Every structure is written in C-alpha cells, then in structure tokens.
Tab-separated table of C-alpha atoms in Angstrom:
chain	number	residue	atom	x	y	z
A	1	UNK	CA	8.841	-18.908	-26.441
A	2	UNK	CA	10.738	-16.072	-24.787
A	3	UNK	CA	11.563	-16.498	-21.107
A	4	UNK	CA	12.003	-13.433	-18.894
A	5	UNK	CA	15.509	-12.693	-17.695
A	6	UNK	CA	15.755	-13.248	-13.946
A	7	UNK	CA	18.069	-10.794	-12.252
A	8	UNK	CA	19.262	-12.197	-8.892
A	9	UNK	CA	19.635	-8.701	-7.437
A	10	UNK	CA	16.025	-7.822	-8.287
A	11	UNK	CA	14.815	-11.130	-6.875
A	12	UNK	CA	16.741	-10.509	-3.630
A	13	UNK	CA	15.417	-6.947	-3.295
A	14	UNK	CA	11.822	-8.044	-3.929
A	15	UNK	CA	12.165	-10.660	-1.197
A	16	UNK	CA	12.941	-8.077	1.497
A	17	UNK	CA	11.212	-4.899	0.307
A	18	UNK	CA	7.440	-5.002	0.747
A	19	UNK	CA	5.221	-3.981	-2.132
A	20	UNK	CA	2.568	-2.597	0.194
A	21	UNK	CA	3.462	-0.050	2.872
A	22	UNK	CA	1.170	2.252	4.816
A	23	UNK	CA	1.142	5.470	2.840
A	24	UNK	CA	-0.325	8.608	4.362
A	25	UNK	CA	-2.914	9.176	1.647
A	26	UNK	CA	-4.205	5.596	1.958
A	27	UNK	CA	-4.444	5.782	5.740
A	28	UNK	CA	-6.135	9.164	5.618
A	29	UNK	CA	-8.732	7.916	3.120
A	30	UNK	CA	-9.455	4.912	5.350
A	31	UNK	CA	-9.772	7.164	8.412
A	32	UNK	CA	-12.163	9.522	6.615
A	33	UNK	CA	-14.423	6.635	5.608
A	34	UNK	CA	-14.294	5.169	9.126
A	35	UNK	CA	-15.255	8.525	10.645
A	36	UNK	CA	-18.309	8.434	8.369
A	37	UNK	CA	-19.179	4.965	9.710
A	38	UNK	CA	-17.796	2.842	6.841
A	39	UNK	CA	-14.923	0.628	7.984
A	40	UNK	CA	-14.599	-1.326	4.721
A	41	UNK	CA	-11.469	0.551	3.567
A	42	UNK	CA	-9.839	0.088	6.982
A	43	UNK	CA	-10.437	-3.670	6.670
A	44	UNK	CA	-9.097	-3.766	3.074
A	45	UNK	CA	-6.007	-1.767	4.007
A	46	UNK	CA	-5.368	-3.914	7.083
A	47	UNK	CA	-5.682	-7.072	4.972
A	48	UNK	CA	-3.131	-5.704	2.480
A	49	UNK	CA	-0.709	-4.613	5.218
A	50	UNK	CA	-0.834	-8.087	6.744
A	51	UNK	CA	0.445	-9.463	3.411
A	52	UNK	CA	2.885	-6.756	2.237
A	53	UNK	CA	4.737	-8.960	-0.271
A	54	UNK	CA	1.598	-10.364	-1.944
A	55	UNK	CA	0.447	-8.131	-4.784
A	56	UNK	CA	-2.388	-10.516	-5.670
A	57	UNK	CA	-4.157	-9.969	-2.344
A	58	UNK	CA	-4.273	-6.160	-2.567
A	59	UNK	CA	-5.763	-3.534	-4.852
A	60	UNK	CA	-3.114	-2.348	-7.321
A	61	UNK	CA	-3.349	1.294	-6.241
A	62	UNK	CA	-2.016	0.391	-2.768
A	63	UNK	CA	1.417	-0.143	-4.329
A	64	UNK	CA	1.423	3.122	-6.262
A	65	UNK	CA	2.903	6.431	-5.212
A	66	UNK	CA	0.475	9.160	-4.198
A	67	UNK	CA	-1.005	11.279	-6.976
A	68	UNK	CA	1.332	14.017	-8.201
A	69	UNK	CA	-1.160	16.767	-7.302
A	70	UNK	CA	-1.523	15.613	-3.691
A	71	UNK	CA	-0.010	18.081	-1.237
A	72	UNK	CA	2.677	16.715	1.072
A	73	UNK	CA	1.520	15.319	4.400
A	74	UNK	CA	2.001	17.552	7.439
A	75	UNK	CA	2.254	15.272	10.465
A	76	UNK	CA	2.898	15.911	14.127
A	77	UNK	CA	4.239	13.194	16.387
A	78	UNK	CA	3.518	15.122	19.569
A	79	UNK	CA	0.825	13.936	21.933
C-alpha cells in the first residue's frame, strides 16, 4: 500500500482557491443556449458556481482552461 504524500502548502492553497470559476467561454455557451430557449446549461453552471470547491458536483470541463484554439474574449464594461 502506497499512501499519497500530502503537501501542506498544496492543501492550504486548495482550501482557498476555488476549482470552479466563471470562465468567459462557459458563460457565453450558457448564454447562447438560454437565448435559444434552453436554460439547462445556465442551471448547471449556476449549480457548479454555488459549490466552487466541490469537484464532484460539477462537470470536469468546468475546471479546465479554455480550448487552445479559442480566440481571446473581447469584453466591454461600459453600459
């Protein structure tokens, strides 16, 4: 039996850094589906964002970086 090595620094960082954060490409995909009348992705994303430290309650791709071929987001904060 081999036990994993527990690094206190990693444990401390994982306790304060959420696994799930709202990423532009995830929000945009949810918005696109909602505009077409399907709010299921909005509900899934909201559920995951309400539990940002719980990997088991979210689809794995929510914790991944955007695809390499995705163009950078161009956002405006003006109203």
